[in-house]
Short mmCIF file of C-alpha atoms and ligand atoms in Angstrom, two decimals:
data_model
loop_
_atom_site.label_atom_id
_atom_site.label_comp_id
_atom_site.label_asym_id
_atom_site.label_seq_id
_atom_site.Cartn_x
_atom_site.Cartn_y
_atom_site.Cartn_z
CA MET A 275 -12.18 30.60 70.94
CA THR A 276 -11.28 32.26 67.68
CA ALA A 277 -8.22 31.70 65.60
CA ALA A 278 -6.13 34.60 64.41
CA HIS A 279 -6.67 35.40 60.77
CA GLU A 280 -3.18 34.75 59.54
CA VAL A 281 -4.03 35.97 56.07
CA HIS A 282 -0.45 36.40 54.94
CA VAL A 283 0.95 33.22 56.40
CA ALA A 284 1.74 30.54 53.81
CA HIS A 285 -0.37 27.40 54.05
CA ASN A 286 2.32 24.95 55.16
CA TYR A 287 0.51 24.19 58.44
CA HIS A 288 -3.10 23.46 59.40
CA PRO A 289 -3.20 24.74 63.00
CA LEU A 290 -5.92 23.96 65.49
CA PRO A 291 -8.15 27.03 65.91
CA VAL A 292 -6.63 28.63 68.99
CA THR A 293 -4.52 31.78 69.19
CA ILE A 294 -2.04 31.49 72.03
CA ALA A 295 -0.95 34.70 73.67
CA THR A 296 0.89 33.72 76.86
CA GLY A 297 2.43 30.64 78.45
CA ASP A 298 3.46 29.49 81.92
CA GLY A 299 4.81 26.04 82.73
CA ALA A 300 2.44 23.44 81.31
CA TRP A 301 -0.25 26.03 80.58
CA VAL A 302 -0.98 28.56 77.86
CA THR A 303 -3.65 31.24 77.60
CA ASP A 304 -5.36 32.34 74.40
CA SER A 305 -5.99 35.91 73.34
CA GLU A 306 -9.42 35.83 75.00
CA GLY A 307 -8.09 34.64 78.33
CA LYS A 308 -9.05 30.95 78.11
CA ARG A 309 -6.46 28.56 79.58
CA TYR A 310 -5.25 25.34 77.99
CA LEU A 311 -3.03 22.55 79.24
CA ASP A 312 -0.26 22.09 76.68
CA MET A 313 0.08 18.38 75.91
CA LEU A 314 2.27 18.93 72.83
CA SER A 315 5.12 21.08 74.22
CA GLY A 316 6.11 22.39 70.82
CA TYR A 317 6.87 18.83 69.67
CA SER A 318 9.17 18.43 72.72
CA ALA A 319 10.94 21.75 72.28
CA LEU A 320 9.28 22.84 75.55
CA ASN A 321 10.35 19.93 77.74
CA PHE A 322 11.08 22.36 80.61
CA GLY A 323 7.77 24.20 80.23
CA HIS A 324 6.79 27.62 78.97
CA LEU A 325 8.89 30.48 80.36
CA ASN A 326 10.91 28.20 82.62
CA SER A 327 12.25 30.73 85.09
CA GLU A 328 15.85 29.47 85.11
CA LEU A 329 16.02 29.44 81.33
CA VAL A 330 14.38 32.84 80.96
CA GLN A 331 16.70 34.30 83.58
CA ALA A 332 19.77 32.96 81.80
CA ALA A 333 18.51 34.31 78.47
CA GLN A 334 17.68 37.72 79.95
CA ASP A 335 21.07 38.02 81.61
CA GLN A 336 22.77 37.19 78.34
CA LEU A 337 20.50 39.52 76.35
CA ALA A 338 21.93 42.38 78.37
CA ARG A 339 25.51 41.35 77.55
CA LEU A 340 25.98 39.92 74.06
CA THR A 341 23.82 38.05 71.55
CA LEU A 342 25.82 37.35 68.41
CA THR A 343 29.43 37.38 67.34
CA SER A 344 29.53 34.89 64.43
CA ARG A 345 32.13 32.17 64.65
CA ALA A 346 34.68 34.48 63.05
CA PHE A 347 35.59 35.22 66.69
CA TYR A 348 35.41 33.34 69.97
CA ASN A 349 32.66 34.16 72.43
CA ASP A 350 32.74 33.50 76.16
CA GLN A 351 29.58 31.31 76.22
CA LEU A 352 30.29 28.66 73.59
CA GLY A 353 33.13 27.00 75.50
CA PRO A 354 31.16 26.40 78.73
CA PHE A 355 28.11 25.20 76.77
CA THR A 356 30.04 22.70 74.67
CA ASP A 357 32.06 21.49 77.69
CA ALA A 358 28.81 20.71 79.49
CA LEU A 359 27.04 19.16 76.52
CA ALA A 360 30.02 17.00 75.62
CA ALA A 361 30.13 15.78 79.23
CA LEU A 362 26.38 15.04 79.23
CA CYS A 363 26.86 12.96 76.07
CA LYS A 364 30.21 11.48 77.22
CA LYS A 365 31.80 12.65 73.97
CA ASP A 366 34.69 14.93 72.97
CA LEU A 367 33.29 17.45 70.51
CA VAL A 368 30.15 19.48 69.82
CA LEU A 369 29.27 21.16 66.53
CA PRO A 370 26.58 23.75 67.25
CA MET A 371 23.86 24.55 64.72
CA ASN A 372 20.35 26.00 65.04
CA THR A 373 17.52 23.81 63.80
CA GLY A 374 17.15 20.06 63.95
CA ALA A 375 17.28 19.70 60.19
CA GLU A 376 20.65 21.48 60.20
CA ALA A 377 21.95 19.03 62.80
CA VAL A 378 20.81 16.15 60.58
CA GLU A 379 22.43 17.73 57.50
CA THR A 380 25.60 18.22 59.51
CA GLY A 381 25.48 14.59 60.62
CA ILE A 382 25.18 13.50 56.99
CA LYS A 383 28.18 15.62 55.99
CA VAL A 384 30.23 14.30 58.90
CA ALA A 385 29.33 10.71 58.01
CA ARG A 386 30.29 11.18 54.38
CA ALA A 387 33.57 12.95 55.17
CA TRP A 388 34.38 10.23 57.71
CA GLY A 389 33.52 7.61 55.09
CA TYR A 390 35.98 9.05 52.57
CA ARG A 391 38.75 10.23 54.86
CA VAL A 392 38.79 7.56 57.55
CA LYS A 393 37.03 4.49 56.24
CA GLY A 394 38.38 4.91 52.71
CA ILE A 395 35.15 4.75 50.70
CA ALA A 396 35.72 5.67 47.01
CA ALA A 397 34.73 9.23 46.05
CA ASP A 398 30.99 9.98 45.93
CA ARG A 399 29.95 6.44 46.79
CA ALA A 400 29.14 6.84 50.49
CA LYS A 401 25.83 5.37 51.53
CA ILE A 402 23.71 6.04 54.60
CA ILE A 403 21.13 3.53 55.81
CA VAL A 404 17.88 5.08 57.07
CA ALA A 405 14.59 3.65 58.31
CA GLU A 406 11.20 3.66 56.68
CA GLY A 407 8.75 5.94 58.45
CA ASN A 408 11.58 8.29 59.43
CA PHE A 409 11.29 11.98 60.13
CA HIS A 410 14.54 13.92 60.12
CA GLY A 411 13.40 17.38 58.98
CA ARG A 412 12.45 19.31 55.87
CA THR A 413 15.49 20.08 53.75
CA THR A 414 15.56 18.82 50.18
CA THR A 415 18.14 16.14 51.00
CA ILE A 416 16.24 14.94 54.05
CA VAL A 417 12.79 14.80 52.44
CA GLY A 418 14.38 12.84 49.62
CA PHE A 419 14.67 9.81 51.91
CA SER A 420 11.30 10.29 53.62
CA ASP A 421 8.50 7.93 52.60
CA ASP A 422 5.78 10.27 53.87
CA PRO A 423 4.17 11.48 50.62
CA GLN A 424 3.31 14.88 52.14
CA ALA A 425 6.92 15.48 53.10
CA HIS A 426 8.42 13.96 49.94
CA ASN A 427 6.26 14.30 46.84
CA ASP A 428 7.02 17.00 44.27
CA PHE A 429 10.21 18.13 45.97
CA GLY A 430 12.61 16.10 43.83
CA PRO A 431 15.02 15.50 42.27
CA TYR A 432 16.20 13.74 45.39
CA ALA A 433 19.76 13.40 46.63
CA PRO A 434 21.23 9.91 46.15
CA GLY A 435 23.17 8.01 48.78
CA PHE A 436 20.40 6.79 51.10
CA VAL A 437 18.99 3.30 51.50
CA ALA A 438 15.78 2.79 53.48
CA VAL A 439 15.01 -0.41 55.37
CA PRO A 440 12.01 -1.26 57.59
CA TYR A 441 12.17 0.35 61.05
CA GLY A 442 12.83 -2.06 63.88
CA ASP A 443 14.43 -4.69 61.63
CA ALA A 444 18.13 -5.02 62.49
CA ASP A 445 18.58 -7.93 60.06
CA ALA A 446 17.52 -5.61 57.25
CA ILE A 447 20.19 -3.14 58.34
CA GLU A 448 22.79 -5.88 58.44
CA ALA A 449 21.81 -7.00 54.93
CA ALA A 450 21.99 -3.43 53.62
CA ILE A 451 25.52 -2.73 54.91
CA ASP A 452 28.28 -2.95 52.33
CA ASP A 453 31.77 -1.49 51.85
CA ASP A 454 30.29 1.86 50.83
CA THR A 455 28.14 2.22 53.94
CA ALA A 456 29.25 5.20 56.02
CA ALA A 457 26.45 5.36 58.57
CA ILE A 458 23.16 4.15 59.97
CA LEU A 459 20.89 7.12 60.73
CA ILE A 460 18.05 6.17 63.07
CA GLU A 461 15.54 7.73 65.44
CA PRO A 462 15.75 5.57 68.61
CA ILE A 463 11.98 6.15 68.82
CA GLN A 464 10.15 7.51 65.78
CA GLY A 465 8.35 10.65 66.96
CA GLU A 466 6.54 12.06 63.94
CA GLY A 467 5.90 8.49 62.86
CA GLY A 468 3.56 8.26 65.87
CA VAL A 469 5.87 7.45 68.80
CA VAL A 470 6.93 4.16 67.29
CA LEU A 471 9.15 2.12 69.61
CA PRO A 472 11.51 -0.41 68.06
CA PRO A 473 11.58 -3.95 69.40
CA GLU A 474 13.74 -4.46 72.50
CA GLY A 475 17.35 -5.05 71.51
CA TYR A 476 17.17 -3.13 68.22
CA LEU A 477 19.47 -0.32 69.30
CA ARG A 478 21.95 -2.78 70.82
CA ARG A 479 22.03 -4.73 67.54
CA ILE A 480 22.65 -1.51 65.61
CA ARG A 481 25.48 -0.65 67.99
CA GLU A 482 27.04 -4.09 67.49
CA LEU A 483 26.61 -4.00 63.71
CA ALA A 484 28.05 -0.50 63.46
CA THR A 485 31.11 -1.50 65.46
CA ALA A 486 31.63 -4.82 63.70
CA ARG A 487 31.22 -3.41 60.18
CA ASN A 488 33.01 -0.07 60.72
CA VAL A 489 29.91 2.06 60.15
CA LEU A 490 28.82 5.10 62.19
CA PHE A 491 25.70 4.82 64.33
CA ILE A 492 23.98 8.21 64.20
CA ALA A 493 21.09 8.59 66.63
CA ASP A 494 18.63 11.36 65.80
CA GLU A 495 17.60 12.25 69.37
CA ILE A 496 16.19 15.62 68.36
CA GLN A 497 12.71 14.73 69.65
CA SER A 498 13.43 11.66 71.80
CA GLY A 499 16.36 13.09 73.73
CA LEU A 500 16.87 15.45 76.66
CA GLY A 501 14.55 13.86 79.21
CA ARG A 502 11.48 13.09 77.15
CA VAL A 503 11.56 9.30 77.63
CA GLY A 504 12.54 9.19 81.31
CA GLU A 505 16.26 9.03 80.50
CA THR A 506 18.58 11.67 79.15
CA PHE A 507 18.55 9.94 75.77
CA ALA A 508 16.29 7.29 74.28
CA CYS A 509 19.44 5.29 73.52
CA ASP A 510 19.93 5.01 77.31
CA ARG A 511 16.88 2.74 77.39
CA GLU A 512 19.11 0.03 75.93
CA GLY A 513 22.33 1.25 77.51
CA VAL A 514 23.64 2.13 74.07
CA VAL A 515 25.96 4.99 73.11
CA PRO A 516 25.80 5.95 69.42
CA ASP A 517 28.81 7.35 67.58
CA VAL A 518 26.93 10.55 66.84
CA TYR A 519 24.09 12.26 68.71
CA LEU A 520 21.89 14.70 66.82
CA LEU A 521 20.19 17.07 69.26
CA GLY A 522 17.77 19.96 68.87
CA LYS A 523 14.28 20.96 69.99
CA ALA A 524 14.53 21.02 73.84
CA LEU A 525 18.20 22.05 73.61
CA GLY A 526 16.91 25.58 72.95
CA GLY A 527 14.80 25.53 76.12
CA GLY A 528 11.71 26.55 74.16
CA ILE A 529 13.31 29.97 73.75
CA LEU A 530 15.31 29.84 70.54
CA PRO A 531 16.52 27.23 68.05
CA VAL A 532 19.62 25.40 69.28
CA SER A 533 20.85 22.17 67.78
CA ALA A 534 24.07 20.21 67.92
CA VAL A 535 26.01 17.27 66.60
CA VAL A 536 27.96 15.54 69.35
CA ALA A 537 30.62 12.91 68.70
CA ASN A 538 34.18 11.94 69.49
CA GLU A 539 37.26 13.52 67.95
CA ASP A 540 37.88 10.54 65.65
CA VAL A 541 34.51 11.20 63.98
CA LEU A 542 33.62 14.88 64.29
CA GLY A 543 37.29 15.83 63.97
CA VAL A 544 37.07 15.07 60.25
CA ILE A 545 35.46 18.49 59.68
CA ARG A 546 38.18 21.08 59.11
CA PRO A 547 37.99 24.89 59.34
CA GLY A 548 35.94 26.33 56.50
CA GLU A 549 34.20 23.09 55.55
CA HIS A 550 31.01 23.68 57.50
CA GLY A 551 29.39 26.49 59.41
CA SER A 552 26.41 28.60 60.33
CA THR A 553 26.05 32.34 60.92
CA PHE A 554 23.95 31.80 64.04
CA GLY A 555 25.23 28.41 65.22
CA GLY A 556 27.00 28.67 68.56
CA ASN A 557 25.94 32.26 69.20
CA PRO A 558 26.32 33.37 72.81
CA LEU A 559 22.59 33.69 73.51
CA ALA A 560 21.94 30.16 72.22
CA ALA A 561 24.98 28.83 74.08
CA THR A 562 23.81 30.36 77.37
CA VAL A 563 20.37 28.81 77.04
CA GLY A 564 21.86 25.50 75.91
CA LEU A 565 24.19 25.46 78.92
CA LYS A 566 21.28 26.05 81.28
CA VAL A 567 19.35 23.21 79.59
CA VAL A 568 22.28 20.87 80.17
CA GLU A 569 22.47 22.00 83.81
CA LEU A 570 18.76 21.26 84.27
CA LEU A 571 19.33 17.78 82.87
CA GLN A 572 22.43 17.17 85.01
CA SER A 573 20.22 17.18 88.10
CA GLY A 574 18.32 14.17 86.70
CA ARG A 575 15.07 15.51 88.12
CA PHE A 576 13.35 15.98 84.75
CA GLN A 577 14.28 12.47 83.65
CA GLU A 578 12.88 11.17 86.95
CA ARG A 579 9.63 13.12 86.56
CA SER A 580 9.27 11.86 83.03
CA ARG A 581 9.79 8.27 84.17
CA GLN A 582 7.33 8.43 87.08
CA LEU A 583 4.66 10.55 85.43
CA GLY A 584 5.10 8.51 82.28
CA GLU A 585 3.97 5.42 84.17
CA HIS A 586 1.06 7.43 85.52
CA LEU A 587 0.11 8.55 82.02
CA ARG A 588 0.39 5.03 80.66
CA ALA A 589 -1.82 3.59 83.41
CA GLY A 590 -4.41 6.32 82.80
CA LEU A 591 -4.44 5.75 79.06
CA GLU A 592 -4.88 2.02 79.50
CA LYS A 593 -8.15 2.63 81.34
CA LEU A 594 -9.70 4.58 78.44
CA ASP A 595 -12.14 3.22 75.89
CA GLY A 596 -11.89 4.07 72.24
CA ILE A 597 -8.15 3.49 71.88
CA THR A 598 -6.77 0.70 69.70
CA ALA A 599 -3.08 1.02 70.62
CA ILE A 600 -0.84 2.89 73.05
CA ARG A 601 2.88 3.30 72.45
CA SER A 602 4.72 5.18 75.14
CA ALA A 603 8.09 5.94 76.68
CA GLY A 604 8.26 8.32 79.62
CA LEU A 605 5.98 11.30 79.15
CA TRP A 606 5.58 10.60 75.46
CA ALA A 607 2.72 8.61 73.99
CA GLY A 608 1.26 7.79 70.62
CA VAL A 609 -2.38 6.85 71.02
CA ASP A 610 -4.26 5.27 68.13
CA ILE A 611 -7.90 6.34 68.12
CA ASP A 612 -10.59 3.79 67.28
CA PRO A 613 -12.01 5.16 64.00
CA SER A 614 -15.54 4.78 65.39
CA ARG A 615 -14.60 7.60 67.83
CA GLY A 616 -13.41 9.91 65.06
CA THR A 617 -10.11 10.86 63.48
CA GLY A 618 -7.07 12.03 65.40
CA ARG A 619 -7.84 15.55 64.24
CA GLU A 620 -11.43 15.35 65.49
CA VAL A 621 -10.30 14.14 68.90
CA ALA A 622 -7.69 16.92 69.01
CA GLU A 623 -10.43 19.46 68.23
CA ARG A 624 -12.66 18.07 70.98
CA LEU A 625 -9.72 18.24 73.39
CA LEU A 626 -9.15 21.84 72.37
CA ALA A 627 -12.76 22.70 73.22
CA ARG A 628 -12.09 21.09 76.63
CA GLY A 629 -8.94 23.09 77.27
CA VAL A 630 -6.28 20.56 76.26
CA LEU A 631 -3.79 21.06 73.43
CA ALA A 632 -2.66 17.92 71.63
CA LYS A 633 -1.95 17.14 68.00
CA ASP A 634 -2.82 14.32 65.68
CA THR A 635 -0.30 12.65 63.41
CA HIS A 636 -0.88 10.27 60.48
CA GLY A 637 -4.68 10.29 60.64
CA GLN A 638 -5.67 8.16 63.62
CA THR A 639 -2.83 8.83 66.03
CA LEU A 640 -2.86 11.39 68.82
CA ARG A 641 0.54 12.41 70.08
CA ILE A 642 0.83 13.28 73.77
CA ALA A 643 4.01 14.98 74.98
CA PRO A 644 3.37 17.34 77.88
CA PRO A 645 6.11 19.52 79.34
CA LEU A 646 8.06 17.50 81.90
CA VAL A 647 7.06 20.05 84.56
CA ILE A 648 3.41 18.91 84.39
CA ARG A 649 1.89 17.69 87.69
CA ALA A 650 0.17 14.35 88.25
CA THR A 651 -3.13 16.11 89.01
CA GLU A 652 -2.91 18.03 85.74
CA LEU A 653 -2.21 14.82 83.89
CA ASP A 654 -5.28 13.25 85.52
CA TRP A 655 -7.39 16.20 84.44
CA ALA A 656 -6.10 15.89 80.86
CA LEU A 657 -6.92 12.17 80.90
CA GLU A 658 -10.48 12.98 82.01
CA GLN A 659 -10.80 15.39 79.10
CA LEU A 660 -9.46 12.73 76.75
CA ALA A 661 -12.00 10.21 78.05
CA GLN A 662 -14.74 12.72 77.20
CA ALA A 663 -13.21 13.60 73.85
CA LEU A 664 -13.22 9.91 72.91
CA THR A 665 -16.98 9.86 73.42
CA PRO A 666 -18.27 11.55 70.27
CA SER A 667 -21.77 12.12 71.71
CA ALA A 668 -20.27 14.15 74.55
CA ARG A 669 -18.59 16.66 72.30
C1 LIG B 1733 11.72 17.86 64.69
C2 LIG B 1733 12.70 16.85 64.23
C3 LIG B 1733 13.72 17.18 63.30
C4 LIG B 1733 13.80 18.52 62.64
O1 LIG B 1733 13.95 19.57 63.53
P1 LIG B 1733 13.66 21.08 63.05
O2 LIG B 1733 14.15 21.93 64.18
O3 LIG B 1733 12.18 21.20 62.84
O4 LIG B 1733 14.40 21.29 61.78
C5 LIG B 1733 14.64 16.20 63.00
N1 LIG B 1733 14.58 14.96 63.53
C6 LIG B 1733 13.61 14.62 64.40
C7 LIG B 1733 13.61 13.25 64.98
C8 LIG B 1733 12.63 15.53 64.77
O5 LIG B 1733 11.65 15.17 65.60
#
């Protein structure tokens, strides 16, 4: 197990020492031929597994036809993709972008334009309520309202117009809403924060508040959406439909970056030709893959797997020693490691030595998010490795 010497790669990541060369389903193989079970799935970008055959086939077929047109012209893939995605979300319109951060930025622009043009907020006063502990991406505007010092510090000056309240506290949102509030931007489950689930009823309260106070509810489902939690969207857990979905990660099928903002005409229709765009957003290759992702989700089988195997994962985790807290939804878990067993990083390194890829977040937390194609027996094997990795003497 040696890591590639990425001498000329900037130091913005601290990877675990494994150099992955090939992937297949829930498994990857390093450059020396050692196999690992992938329990991170590219932070949920690989919900359908590595080299999912249907997704790869769709991409390969499209690669032989057309890859990029720019939005200066129509292409024959964007219409079918957006029809299907709008239907999946039960909304009218889709604005395609590439990365998650771009979807969030687009959502912010939509909310502000809606605030001025529909709600009637005075110029440059629009406010967006966000949650403490959020992660919405890495642009300068987005890191401005992050309270994670690593994401935030030394990247100012920060864009105004955001108000942060404690996550999970709907009363705090209610108190923060005023006439200038355009939107509430929330992760239905905070992923990077360590798979933090809000109290039951939180999303419903946000929905009610947003409707009652004429504010947009923007759900950042970039990591929580598209099957991860045992439903199509994490908002489905409370039967809630936000005004705006922000989607990314798994929307690109683990093949290329595809993101989208999905909302109804009365909201997303505020953006007029020329006011927003992206050279690559909505390109035919991305649209083909995105359409296939939506088709995979339409069957419901990935959501069902995530629900059933998620219960299996939860039950297995509850039997382990050396864990101080488990937060989970579907095949997605944040596991807090008892400090006497080591840091999250140390446990991740021990798992690596045992053939399991997982990643720590915020010091003591291990994030577990296997591809939804993983089998119960593979999950059991990973849990056995975790049991061993939590026993420092057995490293
Ligand atoms: C990953 C993530 C983003 C940013 O996505 P990128 O594709 O890395 O820009 C935004 N919001 C949430 C909730 C995420 O998990």
